[in-house]
Coordinates of C-alpha atoms in Angstrom, one line a residue:
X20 CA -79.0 77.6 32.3
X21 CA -77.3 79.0 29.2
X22 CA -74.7 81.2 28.8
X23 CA -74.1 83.3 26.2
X24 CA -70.9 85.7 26.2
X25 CA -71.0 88.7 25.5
X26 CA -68.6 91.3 23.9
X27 CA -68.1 93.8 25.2
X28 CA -67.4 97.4 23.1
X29 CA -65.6 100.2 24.7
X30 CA -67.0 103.2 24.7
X31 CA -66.5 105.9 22.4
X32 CA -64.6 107.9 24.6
X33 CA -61.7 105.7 25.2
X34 CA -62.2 104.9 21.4
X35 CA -61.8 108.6 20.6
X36 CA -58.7 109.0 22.8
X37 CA -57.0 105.6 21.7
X38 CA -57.5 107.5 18.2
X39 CA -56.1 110.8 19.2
X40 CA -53.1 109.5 20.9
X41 CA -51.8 107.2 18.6
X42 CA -52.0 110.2 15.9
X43 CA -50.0 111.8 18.5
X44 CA -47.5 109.6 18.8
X45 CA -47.0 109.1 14.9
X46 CA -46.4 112.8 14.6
X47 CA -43.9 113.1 17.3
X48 CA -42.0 110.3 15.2
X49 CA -42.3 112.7 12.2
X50 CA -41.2 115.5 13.7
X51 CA -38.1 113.8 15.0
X52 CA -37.3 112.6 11.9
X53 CA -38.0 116.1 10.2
X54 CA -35.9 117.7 13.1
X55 CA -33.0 115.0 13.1
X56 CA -32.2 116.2 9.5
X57 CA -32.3 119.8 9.5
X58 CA -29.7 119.7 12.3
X59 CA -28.1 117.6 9.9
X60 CA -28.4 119.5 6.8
X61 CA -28.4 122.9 9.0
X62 CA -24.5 121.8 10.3
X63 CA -23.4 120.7 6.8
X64 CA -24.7 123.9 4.6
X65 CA -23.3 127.4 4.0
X66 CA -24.3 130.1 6.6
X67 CA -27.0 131.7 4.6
X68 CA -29.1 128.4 3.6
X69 CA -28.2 126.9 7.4
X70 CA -29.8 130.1 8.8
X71 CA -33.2 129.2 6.5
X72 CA -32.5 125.5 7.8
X73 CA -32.0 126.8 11.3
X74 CA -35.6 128.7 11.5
X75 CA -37.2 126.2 9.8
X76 CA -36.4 123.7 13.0
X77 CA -37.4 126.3 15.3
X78 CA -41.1 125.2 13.5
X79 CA -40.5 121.6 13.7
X80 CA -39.5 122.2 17.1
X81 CA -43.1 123.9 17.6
X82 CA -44.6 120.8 15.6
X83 CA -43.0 118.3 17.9
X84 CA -44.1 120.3 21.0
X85 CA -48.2 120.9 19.5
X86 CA -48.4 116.9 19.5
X87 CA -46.8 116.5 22.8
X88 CA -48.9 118.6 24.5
X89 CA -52.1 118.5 22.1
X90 CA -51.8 122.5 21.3
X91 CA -53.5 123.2 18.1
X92 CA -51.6 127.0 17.5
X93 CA -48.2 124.7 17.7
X94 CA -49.6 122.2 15.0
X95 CA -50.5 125.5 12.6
X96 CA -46.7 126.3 12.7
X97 CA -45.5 123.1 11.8
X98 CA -47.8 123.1 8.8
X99 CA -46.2 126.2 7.8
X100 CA -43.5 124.5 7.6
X101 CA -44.7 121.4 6.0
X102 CA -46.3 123.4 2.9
X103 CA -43.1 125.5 2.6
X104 CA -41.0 121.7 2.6
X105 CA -43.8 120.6 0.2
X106 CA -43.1 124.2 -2.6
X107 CA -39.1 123.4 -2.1
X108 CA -39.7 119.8 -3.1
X109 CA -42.1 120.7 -5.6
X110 CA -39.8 123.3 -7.2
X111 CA -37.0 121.4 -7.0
X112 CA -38.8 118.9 -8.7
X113 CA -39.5 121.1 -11.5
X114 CA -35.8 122.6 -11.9
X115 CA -34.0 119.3 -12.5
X116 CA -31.8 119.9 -14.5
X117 CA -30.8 116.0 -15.6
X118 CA -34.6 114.9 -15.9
X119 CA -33.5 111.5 -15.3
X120 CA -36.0 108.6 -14.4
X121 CA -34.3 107.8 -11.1
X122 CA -34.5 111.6 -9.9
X123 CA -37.8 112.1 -11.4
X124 CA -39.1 108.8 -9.6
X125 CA -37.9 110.0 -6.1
X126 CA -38.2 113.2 -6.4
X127 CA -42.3 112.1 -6.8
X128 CA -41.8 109.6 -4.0
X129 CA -40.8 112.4 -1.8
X130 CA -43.6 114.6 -2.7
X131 CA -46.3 112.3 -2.2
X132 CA -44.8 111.4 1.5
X133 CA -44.6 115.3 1.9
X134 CA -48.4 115.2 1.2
X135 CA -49.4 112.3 3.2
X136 CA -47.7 113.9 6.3
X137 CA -49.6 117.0 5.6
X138 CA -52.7 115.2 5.2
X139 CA -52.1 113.3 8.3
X140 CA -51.4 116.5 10.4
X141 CA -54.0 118.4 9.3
X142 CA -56.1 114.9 10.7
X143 CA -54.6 115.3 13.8
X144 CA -55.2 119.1 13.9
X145 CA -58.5 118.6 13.4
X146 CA -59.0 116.1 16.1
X147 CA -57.7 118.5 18.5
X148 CA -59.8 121.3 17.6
X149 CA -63.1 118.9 17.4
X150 CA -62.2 117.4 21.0
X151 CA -64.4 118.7 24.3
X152 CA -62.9 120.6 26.5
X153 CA -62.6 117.7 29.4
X154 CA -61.3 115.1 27.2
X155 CA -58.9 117.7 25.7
X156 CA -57.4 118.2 29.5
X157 CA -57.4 114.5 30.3
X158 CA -54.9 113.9 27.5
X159 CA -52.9 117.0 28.9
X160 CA -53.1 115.4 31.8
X161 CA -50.9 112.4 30.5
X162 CA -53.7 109.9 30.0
X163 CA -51.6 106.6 28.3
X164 CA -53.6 103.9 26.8
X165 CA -50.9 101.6 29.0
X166 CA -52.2 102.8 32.2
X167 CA -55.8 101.9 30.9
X168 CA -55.5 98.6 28.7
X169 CA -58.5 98.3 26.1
X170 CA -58.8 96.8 22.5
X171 CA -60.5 98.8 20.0
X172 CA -62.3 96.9 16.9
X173 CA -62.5 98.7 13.8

């Protein structure tokens, strides 16, 4: 008799939630980052910038929370926040006053990570909102992809 293995596929379902939690986990990491220096910069500035600075962690503090506990109203706030980052950069940008290659060239590099973050939580936003009600609360639950070991084939 011949056997033939066979591979097998998970389903979508653990596919889906392998998906959603690793897009999870990469925003948490942004927000910490985000949050780690706007303390920083909220400590080392003037009172009326650290107050801006200060209110403007209170939304990364909301981002951070959303994609810990998948709440979609949290994420909204944090893209407030992002888009406001992204029309300081921008502007800032715009009223260099050197215009030098090196400022220019960062300044850009800056930008277009302040895009890609927006892009990738507006992904993960979307994600949330699109996901059913009972895988929603499984991942509420604390599902971990380390409790349930799978590889997933793109």
């Amino acid at each position: 008799m011949l056997e033939i293995p066979v591979q097998v596929q998970p389903n979508n379902d653990i596919t889906e939630l392998l998906k959603v939690y690793s897009y999870r986990r990469s925003l948490i990491f942004f927000t910490a980052i985000d949050g780690f220096f706007l303390m920083l910069f909220a400590f080392m500035s003037a009172p009326p910038l650290s107050l801006i600075l200060l209110v403007a962690l209170l939304l990364v503090v909301f981002g951070y929370k959303g994609a810990k506990e998948y709440k979609s109203m949290y994420i909204i706030l944090y893209l407030f926040y992002l888009f406001g980052s992204l029309i300081v950069e921008v502007g800032l940008l715009g009223a260099n006053p050197t215009k030098s290659s090196g400022v220019l060239v960062f300044g850009i590099f800056r930008v277009l990570i302040q895009m890609y973050i927006i892009y990738f939580t507006i992904k993960f936003y979307n994600m949330i909102r699109n996901l059913n009600t009972e895988t929603l609360n499984l991942l509420r639950s604390g599902w971990n992809p380390a409790r349930n070991p799978a590889f997933v084939l793109y």
